[in-house]
PDB file of C-alpha atoms in Angstrom:
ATOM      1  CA  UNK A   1     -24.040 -22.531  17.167  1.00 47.00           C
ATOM      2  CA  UNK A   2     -21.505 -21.630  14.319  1.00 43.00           C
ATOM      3  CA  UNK A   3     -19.972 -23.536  11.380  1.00 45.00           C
ATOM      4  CA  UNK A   4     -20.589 -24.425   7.932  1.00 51.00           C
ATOM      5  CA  UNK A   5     -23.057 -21.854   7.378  1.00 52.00           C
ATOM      6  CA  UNK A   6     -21.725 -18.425   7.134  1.00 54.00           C
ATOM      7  CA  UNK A   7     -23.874 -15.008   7.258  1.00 85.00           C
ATOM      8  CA  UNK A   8     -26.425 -16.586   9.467  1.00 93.00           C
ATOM      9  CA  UNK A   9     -26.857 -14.261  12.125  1.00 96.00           C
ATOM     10  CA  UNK A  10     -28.774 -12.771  15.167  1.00 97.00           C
ATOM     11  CA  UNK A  11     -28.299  -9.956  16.800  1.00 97.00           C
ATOM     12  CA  UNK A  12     -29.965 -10.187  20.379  1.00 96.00           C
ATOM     13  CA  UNK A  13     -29.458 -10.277  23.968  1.00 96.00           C
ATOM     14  CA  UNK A  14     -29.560 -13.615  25.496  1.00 95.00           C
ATOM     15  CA  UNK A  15     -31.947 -13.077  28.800  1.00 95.00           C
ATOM     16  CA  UNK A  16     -34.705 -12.080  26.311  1.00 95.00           C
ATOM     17  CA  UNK A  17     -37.695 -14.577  24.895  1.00 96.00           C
ATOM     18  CA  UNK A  18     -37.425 -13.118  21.680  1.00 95.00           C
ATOM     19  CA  UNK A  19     -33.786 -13.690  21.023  1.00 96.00           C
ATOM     20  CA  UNK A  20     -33.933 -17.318  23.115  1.00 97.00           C
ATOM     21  CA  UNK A  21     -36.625 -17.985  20.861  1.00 96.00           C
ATOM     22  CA  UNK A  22     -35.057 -17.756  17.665  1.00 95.00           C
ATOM     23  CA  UNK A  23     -31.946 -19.643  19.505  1.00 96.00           C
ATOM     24  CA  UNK A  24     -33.913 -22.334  20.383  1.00 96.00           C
ATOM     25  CA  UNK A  25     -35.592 -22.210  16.682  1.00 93.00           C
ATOM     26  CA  UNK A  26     -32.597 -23.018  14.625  1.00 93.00           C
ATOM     27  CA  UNK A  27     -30.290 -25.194  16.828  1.00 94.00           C
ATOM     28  CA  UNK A  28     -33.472 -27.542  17.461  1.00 91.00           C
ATOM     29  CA  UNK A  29     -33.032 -27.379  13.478  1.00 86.00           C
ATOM     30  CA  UNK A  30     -29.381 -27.588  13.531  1.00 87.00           C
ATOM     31  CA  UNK A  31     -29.338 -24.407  11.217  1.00 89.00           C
ATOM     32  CA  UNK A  32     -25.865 -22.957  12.034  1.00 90.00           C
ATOM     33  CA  UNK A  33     -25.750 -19.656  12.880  1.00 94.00           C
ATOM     34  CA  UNK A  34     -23.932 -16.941  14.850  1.00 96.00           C
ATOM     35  CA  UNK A  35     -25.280 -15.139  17.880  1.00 97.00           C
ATOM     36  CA  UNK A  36     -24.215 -12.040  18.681  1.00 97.00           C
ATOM     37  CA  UNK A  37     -25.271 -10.509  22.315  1.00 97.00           C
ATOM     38  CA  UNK A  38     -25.168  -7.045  22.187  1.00 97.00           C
ATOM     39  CA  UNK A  39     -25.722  -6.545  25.950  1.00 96.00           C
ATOM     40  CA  UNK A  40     -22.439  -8.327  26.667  1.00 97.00           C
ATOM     41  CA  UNK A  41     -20.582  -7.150  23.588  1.00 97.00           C
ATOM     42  CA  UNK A  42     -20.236  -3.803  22.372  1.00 97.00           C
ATOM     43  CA  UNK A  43     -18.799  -4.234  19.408  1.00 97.00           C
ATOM     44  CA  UNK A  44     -21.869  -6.096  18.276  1.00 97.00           C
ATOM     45  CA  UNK A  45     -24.376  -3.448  19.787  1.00 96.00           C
ATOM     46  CA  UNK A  46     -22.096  -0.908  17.347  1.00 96.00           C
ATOM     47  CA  UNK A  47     -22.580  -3.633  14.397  1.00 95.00           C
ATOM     48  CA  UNK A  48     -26.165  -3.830  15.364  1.00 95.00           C
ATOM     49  CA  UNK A  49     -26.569  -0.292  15.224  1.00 95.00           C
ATOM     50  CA  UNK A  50     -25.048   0.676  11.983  1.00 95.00           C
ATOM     51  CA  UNK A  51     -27.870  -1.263  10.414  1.00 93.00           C
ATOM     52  CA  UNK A  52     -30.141   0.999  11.170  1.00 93.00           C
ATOM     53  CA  UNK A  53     -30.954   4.274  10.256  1.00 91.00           C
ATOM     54  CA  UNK A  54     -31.994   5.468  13.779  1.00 91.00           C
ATOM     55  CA  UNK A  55     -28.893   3.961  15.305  1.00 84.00           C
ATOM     56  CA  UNK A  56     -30.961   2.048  17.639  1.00 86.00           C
ATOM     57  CA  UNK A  57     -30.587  -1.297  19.010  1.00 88.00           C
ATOM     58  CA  UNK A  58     -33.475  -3.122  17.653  1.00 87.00           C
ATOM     59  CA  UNK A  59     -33.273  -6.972  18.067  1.00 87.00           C
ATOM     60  CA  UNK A  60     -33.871  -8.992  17.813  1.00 95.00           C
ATOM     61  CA  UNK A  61     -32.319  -8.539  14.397  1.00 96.00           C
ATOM     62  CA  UNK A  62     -31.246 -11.889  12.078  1.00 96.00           C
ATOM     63  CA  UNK A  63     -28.918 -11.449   9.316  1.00 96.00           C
ATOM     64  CA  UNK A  64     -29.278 -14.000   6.361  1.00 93.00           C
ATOM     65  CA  UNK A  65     -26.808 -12.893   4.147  1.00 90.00           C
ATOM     66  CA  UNK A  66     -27.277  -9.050   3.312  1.00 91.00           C
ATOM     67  CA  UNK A  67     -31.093  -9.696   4.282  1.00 93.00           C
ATOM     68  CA  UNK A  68     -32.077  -7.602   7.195  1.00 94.00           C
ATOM     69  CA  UNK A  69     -34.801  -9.292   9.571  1.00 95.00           C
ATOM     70  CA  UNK A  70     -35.905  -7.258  12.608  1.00 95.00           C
ATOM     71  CA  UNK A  71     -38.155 -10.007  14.705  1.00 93.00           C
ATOM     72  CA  UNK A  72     -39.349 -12.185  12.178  1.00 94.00           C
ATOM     73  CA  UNK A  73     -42.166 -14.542  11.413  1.00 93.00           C
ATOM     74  CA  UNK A  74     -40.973 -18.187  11.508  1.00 91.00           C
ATOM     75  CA  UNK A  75     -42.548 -18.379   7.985  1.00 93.00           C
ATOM     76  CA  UNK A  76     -39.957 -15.142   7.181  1.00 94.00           C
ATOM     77  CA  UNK A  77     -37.096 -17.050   8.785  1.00 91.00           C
ATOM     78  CA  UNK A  78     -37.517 -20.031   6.697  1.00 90.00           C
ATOM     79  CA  UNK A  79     -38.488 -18.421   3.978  1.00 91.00           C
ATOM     80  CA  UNK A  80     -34.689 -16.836   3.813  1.00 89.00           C
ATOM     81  CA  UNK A  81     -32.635 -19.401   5.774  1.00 88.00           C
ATOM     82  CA  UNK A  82     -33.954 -22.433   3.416  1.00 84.00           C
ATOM     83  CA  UNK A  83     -32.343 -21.341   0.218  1.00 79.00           C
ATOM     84  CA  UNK A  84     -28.887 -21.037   2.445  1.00 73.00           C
ATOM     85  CA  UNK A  85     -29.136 -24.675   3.765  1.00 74.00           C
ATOM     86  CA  UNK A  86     -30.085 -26.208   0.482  1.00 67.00           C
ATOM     87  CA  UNK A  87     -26.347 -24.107  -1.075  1.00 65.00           C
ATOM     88  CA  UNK A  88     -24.850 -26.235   2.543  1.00 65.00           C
ATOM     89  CA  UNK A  89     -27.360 -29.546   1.201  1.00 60.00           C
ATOM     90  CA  UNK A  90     -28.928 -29.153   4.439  1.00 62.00           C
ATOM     91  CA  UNK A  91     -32.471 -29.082   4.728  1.00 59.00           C
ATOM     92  CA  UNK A  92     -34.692 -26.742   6.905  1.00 60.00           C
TER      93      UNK A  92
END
């Protein structure tokens, strides 16, 4: 899911629980976001890497904003996506 929400997203590759969880987590909340699969796009593994000082691939990783989240609490996630929605008046 992507839209009205910018700087919403997760890095991940789609065949693990991890990332499918935190999928699953925000569209059943509508929260838009943008998924980036960095098995099937490497461009976004690069991106994924350069967040990182060891250069590694570590998803799942969610971007809220500038705010770097490497596989988060749900409490964590809506502690950071909640203040986004409310600038969209959505509501987490």
């Amino acid at each position: 899911m992507a839209d009205s929400c910018p700087n919403i997203r997760l890095y991940g590759a789609a065949r693990y629980h991890k990332t499918r969880y935190y999928m699953e987590f925000m569209d059943g909340k509508s929260v838009p976001y943008v998924f980036r699969d960095v098995e099937a796009h490497e461009e976004y593994a690069q991106e994924l890497r350069a967040l990182y000082k060891n250069v590694k691939l570590n998803f799942p990783t969610l971007m809220v904003g500038e705010k770097r989240l490497r596989n988060p609490s749900e409490k964590e996630v809506r502690k950071w996506i909640a203040p986004r929605l409310a600038k969209s008046n959505m509501v987490l």
